[in-house]
Coordinates of N, CA, C and O and ligand atoms in Angstrom, one line a residue:
X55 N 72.1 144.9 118.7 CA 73.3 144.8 119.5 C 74.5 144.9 118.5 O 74.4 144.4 117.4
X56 N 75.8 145.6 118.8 CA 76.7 145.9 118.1 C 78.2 145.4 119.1 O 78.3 145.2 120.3
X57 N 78.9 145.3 118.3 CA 80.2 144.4 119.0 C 80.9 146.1 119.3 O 80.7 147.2 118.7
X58 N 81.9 145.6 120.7 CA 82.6 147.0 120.9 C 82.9 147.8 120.2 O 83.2 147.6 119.0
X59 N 82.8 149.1 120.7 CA 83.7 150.2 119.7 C 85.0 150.2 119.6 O 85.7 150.6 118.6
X60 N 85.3 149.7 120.4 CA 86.9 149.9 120.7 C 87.5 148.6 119.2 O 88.6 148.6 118.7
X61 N 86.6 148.0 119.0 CA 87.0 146.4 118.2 C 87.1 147.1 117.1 O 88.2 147.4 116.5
X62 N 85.3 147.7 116.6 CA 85.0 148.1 115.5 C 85.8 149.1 114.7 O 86.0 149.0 113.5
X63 N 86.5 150.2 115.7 CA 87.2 151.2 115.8 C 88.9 150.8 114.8 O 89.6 151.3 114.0
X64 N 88.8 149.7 115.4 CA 90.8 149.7 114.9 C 90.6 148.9 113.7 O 89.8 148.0 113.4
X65 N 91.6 149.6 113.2 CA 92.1 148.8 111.7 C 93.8 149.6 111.7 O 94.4 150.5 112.4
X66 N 94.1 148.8 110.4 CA 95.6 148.7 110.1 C 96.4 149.7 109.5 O 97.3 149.3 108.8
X67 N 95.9 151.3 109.7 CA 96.4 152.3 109.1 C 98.0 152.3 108.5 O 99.0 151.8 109.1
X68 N 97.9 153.1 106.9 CA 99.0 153.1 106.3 C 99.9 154.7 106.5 O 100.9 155.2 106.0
X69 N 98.9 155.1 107.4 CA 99.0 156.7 107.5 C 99.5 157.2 108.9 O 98.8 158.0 109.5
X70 N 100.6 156.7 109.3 CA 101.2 157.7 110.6 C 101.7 158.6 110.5 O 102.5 158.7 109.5
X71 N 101.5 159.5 111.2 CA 102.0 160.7 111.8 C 103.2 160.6 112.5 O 103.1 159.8 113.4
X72 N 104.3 161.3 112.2 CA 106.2 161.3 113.0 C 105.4 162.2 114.2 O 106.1 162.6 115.1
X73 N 104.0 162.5 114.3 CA 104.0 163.0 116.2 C 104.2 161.7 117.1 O 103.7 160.6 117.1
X74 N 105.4 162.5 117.9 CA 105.5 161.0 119.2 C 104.8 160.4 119.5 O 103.7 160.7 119.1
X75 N 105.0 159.5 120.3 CA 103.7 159.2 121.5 C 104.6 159.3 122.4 O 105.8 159.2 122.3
X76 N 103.6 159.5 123.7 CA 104.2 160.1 124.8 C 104.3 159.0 125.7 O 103.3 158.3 126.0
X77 N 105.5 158.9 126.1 CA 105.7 157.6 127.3 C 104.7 157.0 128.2 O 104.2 155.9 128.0
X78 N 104.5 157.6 129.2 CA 103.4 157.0 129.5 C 102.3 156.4 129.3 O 101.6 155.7 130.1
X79 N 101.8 157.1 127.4 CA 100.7 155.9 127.2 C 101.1 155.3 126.2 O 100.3 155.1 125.3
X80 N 102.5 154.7 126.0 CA 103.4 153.9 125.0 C 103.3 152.6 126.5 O 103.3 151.4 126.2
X81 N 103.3 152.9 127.6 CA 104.1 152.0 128.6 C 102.2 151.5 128.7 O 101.9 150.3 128.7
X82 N 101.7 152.2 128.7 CA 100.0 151.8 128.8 C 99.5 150.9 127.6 O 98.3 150.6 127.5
X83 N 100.3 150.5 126.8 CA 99.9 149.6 125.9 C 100.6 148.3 126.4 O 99.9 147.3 126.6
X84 N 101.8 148.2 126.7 CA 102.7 147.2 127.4 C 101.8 146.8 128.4 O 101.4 145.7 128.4
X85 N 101.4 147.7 129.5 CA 100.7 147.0 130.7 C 99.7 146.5 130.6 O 99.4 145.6 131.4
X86 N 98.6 146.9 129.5 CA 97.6 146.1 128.7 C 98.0 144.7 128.6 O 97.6 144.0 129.5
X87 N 98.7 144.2 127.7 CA 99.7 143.4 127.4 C 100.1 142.5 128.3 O 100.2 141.3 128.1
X88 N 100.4 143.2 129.6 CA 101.2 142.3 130.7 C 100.3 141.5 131.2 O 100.6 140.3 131.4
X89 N 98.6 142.2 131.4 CA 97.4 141.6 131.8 C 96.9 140.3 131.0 O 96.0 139.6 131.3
X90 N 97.5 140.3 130.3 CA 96.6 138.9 129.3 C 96.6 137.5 129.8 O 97.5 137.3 130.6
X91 N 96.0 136.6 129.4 CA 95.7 135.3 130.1 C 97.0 134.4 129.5 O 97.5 134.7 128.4
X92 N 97.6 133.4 130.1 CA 98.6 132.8 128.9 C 98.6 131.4 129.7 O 98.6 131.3 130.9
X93 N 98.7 130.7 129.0 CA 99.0 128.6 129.8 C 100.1 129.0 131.2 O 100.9 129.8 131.4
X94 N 99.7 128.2 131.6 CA 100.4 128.1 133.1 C 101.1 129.8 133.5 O 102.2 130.1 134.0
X95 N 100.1 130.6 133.0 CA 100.5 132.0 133.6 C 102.1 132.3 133.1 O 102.9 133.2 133.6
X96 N 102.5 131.5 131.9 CA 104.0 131.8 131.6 C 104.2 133.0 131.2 O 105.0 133.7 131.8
X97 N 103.5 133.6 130.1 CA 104.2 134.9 130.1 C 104.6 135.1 128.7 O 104.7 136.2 128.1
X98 N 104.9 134.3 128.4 CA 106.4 134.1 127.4 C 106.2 135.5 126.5 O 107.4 135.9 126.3
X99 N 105.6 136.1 126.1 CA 105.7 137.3 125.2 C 106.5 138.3 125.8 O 106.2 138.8 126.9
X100 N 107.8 138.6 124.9 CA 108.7 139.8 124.9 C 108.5 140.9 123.6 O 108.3 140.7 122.4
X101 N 108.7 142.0 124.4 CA 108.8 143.0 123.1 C 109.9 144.2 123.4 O 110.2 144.9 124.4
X102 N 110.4 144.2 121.9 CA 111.6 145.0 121.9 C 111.1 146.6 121.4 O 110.2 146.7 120.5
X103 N 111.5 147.5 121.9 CA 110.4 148.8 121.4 C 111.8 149.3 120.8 O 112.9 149.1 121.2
X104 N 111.2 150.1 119.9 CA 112.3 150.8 119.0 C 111.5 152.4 118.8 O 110.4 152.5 118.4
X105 N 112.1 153.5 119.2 CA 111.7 154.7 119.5 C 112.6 155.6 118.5 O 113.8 155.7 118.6
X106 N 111.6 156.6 117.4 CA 112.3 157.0 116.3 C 113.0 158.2 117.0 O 112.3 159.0 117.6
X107 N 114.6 158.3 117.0 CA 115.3 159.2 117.1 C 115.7 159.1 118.9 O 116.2 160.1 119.5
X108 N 115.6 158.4 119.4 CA 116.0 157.3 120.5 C 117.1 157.0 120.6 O 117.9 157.7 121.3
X109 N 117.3 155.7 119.9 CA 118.2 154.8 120.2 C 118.4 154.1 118.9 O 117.7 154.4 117.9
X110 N 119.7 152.9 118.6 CA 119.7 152.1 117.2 C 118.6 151.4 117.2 O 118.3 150.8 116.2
X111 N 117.6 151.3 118.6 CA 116.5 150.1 118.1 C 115.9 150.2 116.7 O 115.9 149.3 115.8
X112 N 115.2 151.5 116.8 CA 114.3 151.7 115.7 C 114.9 151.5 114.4 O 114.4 150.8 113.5
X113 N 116.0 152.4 114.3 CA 116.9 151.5 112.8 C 116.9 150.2 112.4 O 116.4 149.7 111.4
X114 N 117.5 149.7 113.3 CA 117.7 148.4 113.1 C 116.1 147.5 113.1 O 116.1 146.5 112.3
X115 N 115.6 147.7 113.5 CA 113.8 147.4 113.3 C 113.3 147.7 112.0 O 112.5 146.9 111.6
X116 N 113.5 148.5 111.4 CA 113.2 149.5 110.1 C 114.3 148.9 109.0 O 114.0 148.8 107.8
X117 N 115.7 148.4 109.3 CA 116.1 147.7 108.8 C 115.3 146.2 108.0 O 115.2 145.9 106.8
X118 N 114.7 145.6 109.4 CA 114.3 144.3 108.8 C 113.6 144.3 108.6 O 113.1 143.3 108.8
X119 N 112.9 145.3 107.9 CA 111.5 144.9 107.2 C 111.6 145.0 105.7 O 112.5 145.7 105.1
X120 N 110.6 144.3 105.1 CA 110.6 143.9 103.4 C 110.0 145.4 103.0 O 109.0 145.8 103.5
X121 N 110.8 146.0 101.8 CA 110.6 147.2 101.2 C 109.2 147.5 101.3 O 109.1 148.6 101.9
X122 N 108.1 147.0 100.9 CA 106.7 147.4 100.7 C 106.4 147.6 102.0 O 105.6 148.6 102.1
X123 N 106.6 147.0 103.6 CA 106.2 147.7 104.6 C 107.0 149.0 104.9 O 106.4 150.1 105.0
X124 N 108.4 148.9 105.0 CA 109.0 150.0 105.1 C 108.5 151.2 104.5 O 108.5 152.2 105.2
X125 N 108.0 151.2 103.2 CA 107.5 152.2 102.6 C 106.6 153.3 103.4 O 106.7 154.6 103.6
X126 N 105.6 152.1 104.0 CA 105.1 153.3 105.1 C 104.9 153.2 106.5 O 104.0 153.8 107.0
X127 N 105.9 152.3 107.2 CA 106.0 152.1 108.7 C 107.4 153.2 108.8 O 107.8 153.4 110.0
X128 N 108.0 153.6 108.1 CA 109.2 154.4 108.3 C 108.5 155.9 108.8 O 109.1 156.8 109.5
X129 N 107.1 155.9 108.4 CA 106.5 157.1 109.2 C 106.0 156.8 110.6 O 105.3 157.4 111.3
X130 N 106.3 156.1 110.8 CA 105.7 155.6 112.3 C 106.4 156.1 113.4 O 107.6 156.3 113.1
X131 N 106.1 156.5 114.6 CA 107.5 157.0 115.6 C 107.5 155.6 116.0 O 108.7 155.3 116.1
X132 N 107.0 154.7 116.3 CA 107.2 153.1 117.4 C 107.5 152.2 116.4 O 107.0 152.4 115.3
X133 N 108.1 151.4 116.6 CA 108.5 150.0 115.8 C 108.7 149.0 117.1 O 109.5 149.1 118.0
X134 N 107.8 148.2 117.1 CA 108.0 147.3 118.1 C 108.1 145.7 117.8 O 107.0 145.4 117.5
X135 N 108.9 144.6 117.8 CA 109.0 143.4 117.6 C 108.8 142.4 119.2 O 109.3 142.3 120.3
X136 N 107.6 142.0 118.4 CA 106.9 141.0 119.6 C 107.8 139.9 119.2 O 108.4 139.9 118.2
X137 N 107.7 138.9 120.5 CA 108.8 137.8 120.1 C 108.5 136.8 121.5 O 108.5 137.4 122.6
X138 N 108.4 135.7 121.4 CA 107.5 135.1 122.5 C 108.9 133.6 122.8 O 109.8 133.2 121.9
X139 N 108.7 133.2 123.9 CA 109.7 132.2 124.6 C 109.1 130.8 124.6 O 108.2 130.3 125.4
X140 N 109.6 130.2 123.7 CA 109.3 128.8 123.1 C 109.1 127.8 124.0 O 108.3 127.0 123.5
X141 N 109.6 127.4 125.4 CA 109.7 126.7 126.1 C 109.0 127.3 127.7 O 108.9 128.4 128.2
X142 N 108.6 125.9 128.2 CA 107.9 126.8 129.8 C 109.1 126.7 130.9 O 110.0 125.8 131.0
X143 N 108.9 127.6 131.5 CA 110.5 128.1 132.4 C 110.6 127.2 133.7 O 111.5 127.1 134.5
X144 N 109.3 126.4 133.8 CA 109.0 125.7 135.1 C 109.3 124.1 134.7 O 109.6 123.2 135.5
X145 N 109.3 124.0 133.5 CA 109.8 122.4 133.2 C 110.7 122.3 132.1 O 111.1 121.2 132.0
X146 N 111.4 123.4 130.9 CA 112.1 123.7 130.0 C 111.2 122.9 128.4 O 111.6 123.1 127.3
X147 N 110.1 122.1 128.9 CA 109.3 121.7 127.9 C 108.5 122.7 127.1 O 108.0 123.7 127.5
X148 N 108.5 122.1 125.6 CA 108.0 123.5 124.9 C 106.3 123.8 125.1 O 105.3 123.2 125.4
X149 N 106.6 124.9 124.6 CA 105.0 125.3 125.1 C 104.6 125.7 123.8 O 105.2 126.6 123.2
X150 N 103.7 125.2 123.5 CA 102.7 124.8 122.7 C 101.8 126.5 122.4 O 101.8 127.2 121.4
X151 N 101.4 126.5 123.2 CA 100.8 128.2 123.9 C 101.3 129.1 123.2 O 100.5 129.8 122.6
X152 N 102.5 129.3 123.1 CA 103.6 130.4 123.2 C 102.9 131.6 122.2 O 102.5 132.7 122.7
X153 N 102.8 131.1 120.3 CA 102.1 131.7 120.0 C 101.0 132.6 120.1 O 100.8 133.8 119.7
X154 N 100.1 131.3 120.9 CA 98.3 132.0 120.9 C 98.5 132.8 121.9 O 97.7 133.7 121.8
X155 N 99.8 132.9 123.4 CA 100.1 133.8 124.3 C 100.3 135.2 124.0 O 99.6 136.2 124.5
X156 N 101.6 135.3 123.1 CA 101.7 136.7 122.3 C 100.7 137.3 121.9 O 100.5 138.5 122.1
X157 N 99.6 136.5 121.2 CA 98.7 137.1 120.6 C 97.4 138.0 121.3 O 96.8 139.0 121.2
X158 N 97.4 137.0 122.0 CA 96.5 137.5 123.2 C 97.0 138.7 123.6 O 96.1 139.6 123.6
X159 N 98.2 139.2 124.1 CA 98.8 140.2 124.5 C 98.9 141.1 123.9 O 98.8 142.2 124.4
X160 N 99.1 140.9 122.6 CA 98.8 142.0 120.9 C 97.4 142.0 121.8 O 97.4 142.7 122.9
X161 N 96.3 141.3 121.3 CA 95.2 142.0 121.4 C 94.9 142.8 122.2 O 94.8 144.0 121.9
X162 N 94.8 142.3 123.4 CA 94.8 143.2 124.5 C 95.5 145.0 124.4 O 95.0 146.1 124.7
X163 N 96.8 144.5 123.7 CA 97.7 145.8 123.2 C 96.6 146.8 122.6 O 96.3 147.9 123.0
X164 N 96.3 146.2 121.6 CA 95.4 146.7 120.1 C 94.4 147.5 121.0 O 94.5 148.7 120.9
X165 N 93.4 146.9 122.1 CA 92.1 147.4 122.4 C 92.7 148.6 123.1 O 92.2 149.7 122.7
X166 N 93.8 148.6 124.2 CA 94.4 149.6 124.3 C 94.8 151.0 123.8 O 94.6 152.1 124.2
X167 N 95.5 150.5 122.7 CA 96.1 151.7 121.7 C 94.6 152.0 121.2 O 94.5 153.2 121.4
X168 N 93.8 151.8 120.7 CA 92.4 151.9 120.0 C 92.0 153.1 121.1 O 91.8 154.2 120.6
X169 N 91.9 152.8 122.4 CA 91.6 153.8 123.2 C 91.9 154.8 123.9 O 91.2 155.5 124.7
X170 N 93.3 154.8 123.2 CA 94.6 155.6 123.8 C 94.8 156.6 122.3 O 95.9 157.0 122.0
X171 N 93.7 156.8 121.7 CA 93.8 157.4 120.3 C 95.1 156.8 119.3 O 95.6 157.5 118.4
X172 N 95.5 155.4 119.8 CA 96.9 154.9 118.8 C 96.4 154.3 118.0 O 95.2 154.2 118.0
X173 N 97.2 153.8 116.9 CA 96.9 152.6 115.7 C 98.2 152.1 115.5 O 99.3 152.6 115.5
X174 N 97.7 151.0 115.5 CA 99.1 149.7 115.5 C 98.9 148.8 114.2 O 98.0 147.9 114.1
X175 N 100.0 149.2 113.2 CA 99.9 148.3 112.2 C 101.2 146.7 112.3 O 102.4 146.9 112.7
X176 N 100.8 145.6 112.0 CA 101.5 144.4 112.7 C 101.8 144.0 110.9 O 101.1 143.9 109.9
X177 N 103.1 143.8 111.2 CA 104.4 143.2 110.1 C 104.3 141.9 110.2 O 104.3 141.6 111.4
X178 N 104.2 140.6 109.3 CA 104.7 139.9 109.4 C 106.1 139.7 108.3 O 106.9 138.8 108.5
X179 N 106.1 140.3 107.3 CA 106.8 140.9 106.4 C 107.9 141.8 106.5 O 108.0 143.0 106.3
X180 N 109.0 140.6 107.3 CA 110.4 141.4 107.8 C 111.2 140.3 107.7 O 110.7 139.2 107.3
X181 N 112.8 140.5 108.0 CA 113.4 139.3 107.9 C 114.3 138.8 110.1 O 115.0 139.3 111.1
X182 N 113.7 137.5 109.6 CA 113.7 136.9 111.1 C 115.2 136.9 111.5 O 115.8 137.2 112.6
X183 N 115.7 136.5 110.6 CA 117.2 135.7 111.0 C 118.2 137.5 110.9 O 119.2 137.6 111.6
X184 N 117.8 138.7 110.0 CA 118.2 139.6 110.8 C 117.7 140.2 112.1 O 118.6 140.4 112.9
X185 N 117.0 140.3 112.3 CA 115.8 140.2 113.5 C 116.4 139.9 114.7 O 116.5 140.7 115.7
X186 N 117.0 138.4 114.6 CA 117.5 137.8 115.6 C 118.9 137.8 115.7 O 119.4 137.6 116.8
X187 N 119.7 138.0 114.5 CA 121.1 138.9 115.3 C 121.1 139.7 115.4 O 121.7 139.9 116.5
X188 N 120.7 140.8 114.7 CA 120.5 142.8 115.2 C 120.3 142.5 117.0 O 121.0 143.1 117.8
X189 N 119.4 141.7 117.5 CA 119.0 142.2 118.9 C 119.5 140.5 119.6 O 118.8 140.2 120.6
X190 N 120.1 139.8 119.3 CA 120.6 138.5 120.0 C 119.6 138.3 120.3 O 119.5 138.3 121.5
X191 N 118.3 137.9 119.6 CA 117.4 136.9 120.5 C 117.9 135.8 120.6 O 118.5 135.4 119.6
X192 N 117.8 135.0 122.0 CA 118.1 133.9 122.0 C 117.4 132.5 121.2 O 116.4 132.6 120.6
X193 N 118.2 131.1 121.2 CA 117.8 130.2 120.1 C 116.0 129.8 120.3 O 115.3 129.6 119.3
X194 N 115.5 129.9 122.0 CA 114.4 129.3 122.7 C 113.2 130.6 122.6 O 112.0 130.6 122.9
X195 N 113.8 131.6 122.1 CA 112.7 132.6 121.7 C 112.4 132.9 120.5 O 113.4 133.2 119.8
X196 N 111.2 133.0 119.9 CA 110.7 133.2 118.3 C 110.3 134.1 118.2 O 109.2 134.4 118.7
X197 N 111.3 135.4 116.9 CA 110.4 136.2 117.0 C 109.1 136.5 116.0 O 109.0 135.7 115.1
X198 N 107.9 137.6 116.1 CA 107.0 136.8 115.4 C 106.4 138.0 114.5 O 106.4 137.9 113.3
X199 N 106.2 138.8 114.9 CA 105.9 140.4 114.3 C 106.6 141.3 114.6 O 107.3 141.3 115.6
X200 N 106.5 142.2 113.5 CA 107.3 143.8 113.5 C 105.4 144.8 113.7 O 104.5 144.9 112.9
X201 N 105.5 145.4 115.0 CA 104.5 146.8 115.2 C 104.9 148.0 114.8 O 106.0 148.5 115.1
X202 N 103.9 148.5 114.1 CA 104.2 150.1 113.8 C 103.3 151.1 114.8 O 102.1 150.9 114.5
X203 N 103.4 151.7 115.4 CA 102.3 152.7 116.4 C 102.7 153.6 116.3 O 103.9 153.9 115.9
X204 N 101.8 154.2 116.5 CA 101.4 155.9 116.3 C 100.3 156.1 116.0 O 99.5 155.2 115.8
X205 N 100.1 157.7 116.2 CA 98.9 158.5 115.6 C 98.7 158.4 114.3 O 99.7 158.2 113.5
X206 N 97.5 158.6 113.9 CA 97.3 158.4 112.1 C 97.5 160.4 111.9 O 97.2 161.3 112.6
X207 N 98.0 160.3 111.2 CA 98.7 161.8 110.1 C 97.5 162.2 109.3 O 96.5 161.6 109.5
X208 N 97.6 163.2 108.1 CA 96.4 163.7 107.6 C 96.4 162.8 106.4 O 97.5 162.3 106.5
X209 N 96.1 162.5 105.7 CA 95.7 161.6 104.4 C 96.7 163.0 103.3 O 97.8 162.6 102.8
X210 N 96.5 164.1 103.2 CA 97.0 164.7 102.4 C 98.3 165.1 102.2 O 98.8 165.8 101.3
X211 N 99.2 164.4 103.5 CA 100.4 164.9 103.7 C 101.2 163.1 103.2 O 102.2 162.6 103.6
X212 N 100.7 162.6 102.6 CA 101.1 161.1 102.6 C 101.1 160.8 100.6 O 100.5 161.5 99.9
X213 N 101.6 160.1 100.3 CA 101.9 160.0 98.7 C 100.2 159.2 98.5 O 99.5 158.7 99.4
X214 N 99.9 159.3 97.0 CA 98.7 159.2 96.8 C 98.5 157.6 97.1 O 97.6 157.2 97.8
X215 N 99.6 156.8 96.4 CA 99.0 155.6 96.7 C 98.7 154.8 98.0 O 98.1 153.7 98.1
X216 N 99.3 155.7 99.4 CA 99.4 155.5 100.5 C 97.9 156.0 101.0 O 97.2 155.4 101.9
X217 N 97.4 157.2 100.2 CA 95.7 157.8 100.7 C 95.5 156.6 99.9 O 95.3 155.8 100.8
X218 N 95.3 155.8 98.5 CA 94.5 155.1 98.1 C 94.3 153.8 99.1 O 93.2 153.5 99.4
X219 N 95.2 153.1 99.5 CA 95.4 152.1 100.0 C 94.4 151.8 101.6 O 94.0 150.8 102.1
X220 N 94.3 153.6 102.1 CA 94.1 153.7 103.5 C 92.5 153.8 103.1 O 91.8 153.4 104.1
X221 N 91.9 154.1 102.1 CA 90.2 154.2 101.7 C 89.6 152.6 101.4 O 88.5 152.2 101.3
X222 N 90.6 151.9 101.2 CA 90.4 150.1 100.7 C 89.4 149.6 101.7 O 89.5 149.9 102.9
X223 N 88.6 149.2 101.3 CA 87.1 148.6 101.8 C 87.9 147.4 102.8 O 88.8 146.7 102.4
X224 N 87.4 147.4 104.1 CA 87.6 146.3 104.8 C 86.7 145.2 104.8 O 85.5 145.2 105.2
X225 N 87.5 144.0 104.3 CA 86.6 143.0 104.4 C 87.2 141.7 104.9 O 88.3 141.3 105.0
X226 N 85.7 141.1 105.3 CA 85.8 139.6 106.1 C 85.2 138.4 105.5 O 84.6 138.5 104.5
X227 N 85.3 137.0 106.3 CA 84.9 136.2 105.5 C 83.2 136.4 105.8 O 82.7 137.4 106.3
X228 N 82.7 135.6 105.5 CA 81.4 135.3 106.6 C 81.2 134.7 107.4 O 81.9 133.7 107.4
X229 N 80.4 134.9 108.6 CA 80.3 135.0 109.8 C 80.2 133.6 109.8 O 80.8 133.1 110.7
X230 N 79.5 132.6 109.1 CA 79.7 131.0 109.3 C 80.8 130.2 108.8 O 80.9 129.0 109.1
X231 N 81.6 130.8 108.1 CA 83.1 129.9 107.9 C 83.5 129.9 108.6 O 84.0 128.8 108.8
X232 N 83.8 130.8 109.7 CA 84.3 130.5 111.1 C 84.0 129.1 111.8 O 84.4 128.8 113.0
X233 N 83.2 128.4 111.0 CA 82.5 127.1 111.8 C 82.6 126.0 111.5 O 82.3 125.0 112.0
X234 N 83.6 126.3 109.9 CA 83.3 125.1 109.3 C 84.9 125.0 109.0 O 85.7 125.8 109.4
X235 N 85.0 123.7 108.1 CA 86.2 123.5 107.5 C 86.3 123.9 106.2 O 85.4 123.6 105.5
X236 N 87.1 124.5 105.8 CA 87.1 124.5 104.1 C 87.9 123.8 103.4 O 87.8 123.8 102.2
Ligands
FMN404 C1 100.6 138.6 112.1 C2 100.3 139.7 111.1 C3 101.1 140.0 110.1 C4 100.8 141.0 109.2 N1 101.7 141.3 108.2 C5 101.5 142.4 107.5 C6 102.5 142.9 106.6 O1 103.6 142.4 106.5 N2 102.3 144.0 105.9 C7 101.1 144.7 106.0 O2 100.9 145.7 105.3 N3 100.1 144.3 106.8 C8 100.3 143.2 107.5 N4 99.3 142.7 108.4 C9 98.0 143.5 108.5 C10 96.9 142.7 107.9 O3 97.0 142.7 106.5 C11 95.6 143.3 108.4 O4 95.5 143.1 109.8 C12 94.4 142.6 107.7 O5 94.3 142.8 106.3 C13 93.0 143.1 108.3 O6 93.0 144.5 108.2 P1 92.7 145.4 109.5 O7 93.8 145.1 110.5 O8 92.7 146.8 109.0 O9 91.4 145.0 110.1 C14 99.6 141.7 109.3 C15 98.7 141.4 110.3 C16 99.0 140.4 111.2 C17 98.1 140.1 112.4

């Protein structure tokens, strides 16, 4: 027995391709996303899409990130900043959720783009507090990652250390630390 393809399949390529992605299966990763499970059905995950040669989103997105991602998310056409709503809208109490909500919604995203021939590499290595004035997030929303999407590009059209980086052996803990404490 083998775990999905669709799972086994994605990883965090350093290698996009400036080919677009085409709206409708950019909007098919979002609705992926919209489907995901979240505490009292809130929702709270927002995302800001930034589209290369668009609009200021994508600048300003490509702004906040720390030099060593930029390096190669600047090849990406999508920049997307997930950003999830701290409080539940039904009692203004915070929700606890909020994080593991987003995330879920990434995932969901990920199995999507995986299927949709995309690769989505996820930033946490950007700056928040520009983040959050470039696009006014409000005080009750946190934002949490910067996304890169796109198509993966040819390995030869990319600087060497970018091919070396994208051949790096993927590795995990073992399958029983997941059980224990360390
Ligand atoms: C929340 C989050 C933040 C991350 N931040 C960065 C980052 O700033 N720069 C980077 O190159 N990769 C970043 N990554 C990618 C991880 O390093 C990567 O997912 C991990 O090494 C496993 O590799 P894989 O995605 O190819 O399976 C981030 C991933 C997540 C989920």
């Amino acid at each position: 027995m083998e775990i999905l393809k669709l799972i086994k399949d994605r990883y965090s390529t350093v290698l996009f391709s400036s080919e677009p992605v085409e709206n409708e299966r950019l909007s098919l990763l979002f609705e992926a996303a919209r489907w995901a499970p979240s505490a009292f059905n809130e929702q709270p995950w927002r995302f800001i899409i930034g589209i290369k040669g668009n609009d200021e989103k994508y600048e300003k997105l490509l702004t906040c990130l720390v030099e060593g991602n930029k390096y190669w998310a600047k090849y990406a056409p999508v920049l997307v900043l997930v950003v999830t709503k701290k409080n539940y809208t039904h009692n203004s109490l915070i929700n606890n959720s909020a994080m593991y909500d987003a995330g879920l919604a990434v995932g969901n995203l990920l199995v999507q783009a995986t299927r949709s021939g995309l690769f989505v590499h996820q930033m946490g290595g950007y700056n928040r507090e520009i983040a959050r004035n470039e696009f006014n997030i409000p005080v009750n929303y946190s934002p949490i990652a910067i996304m890169a999407i796109g198509y993966k590009g040819n390995s030869e059209d990319f600087p060497k250390e970018l091919q070396d980086r994208e051949k790096r052996i993927r590795i995990r803990k073992p399958y029983n630390d997941m059980f224990e404490f360390d």
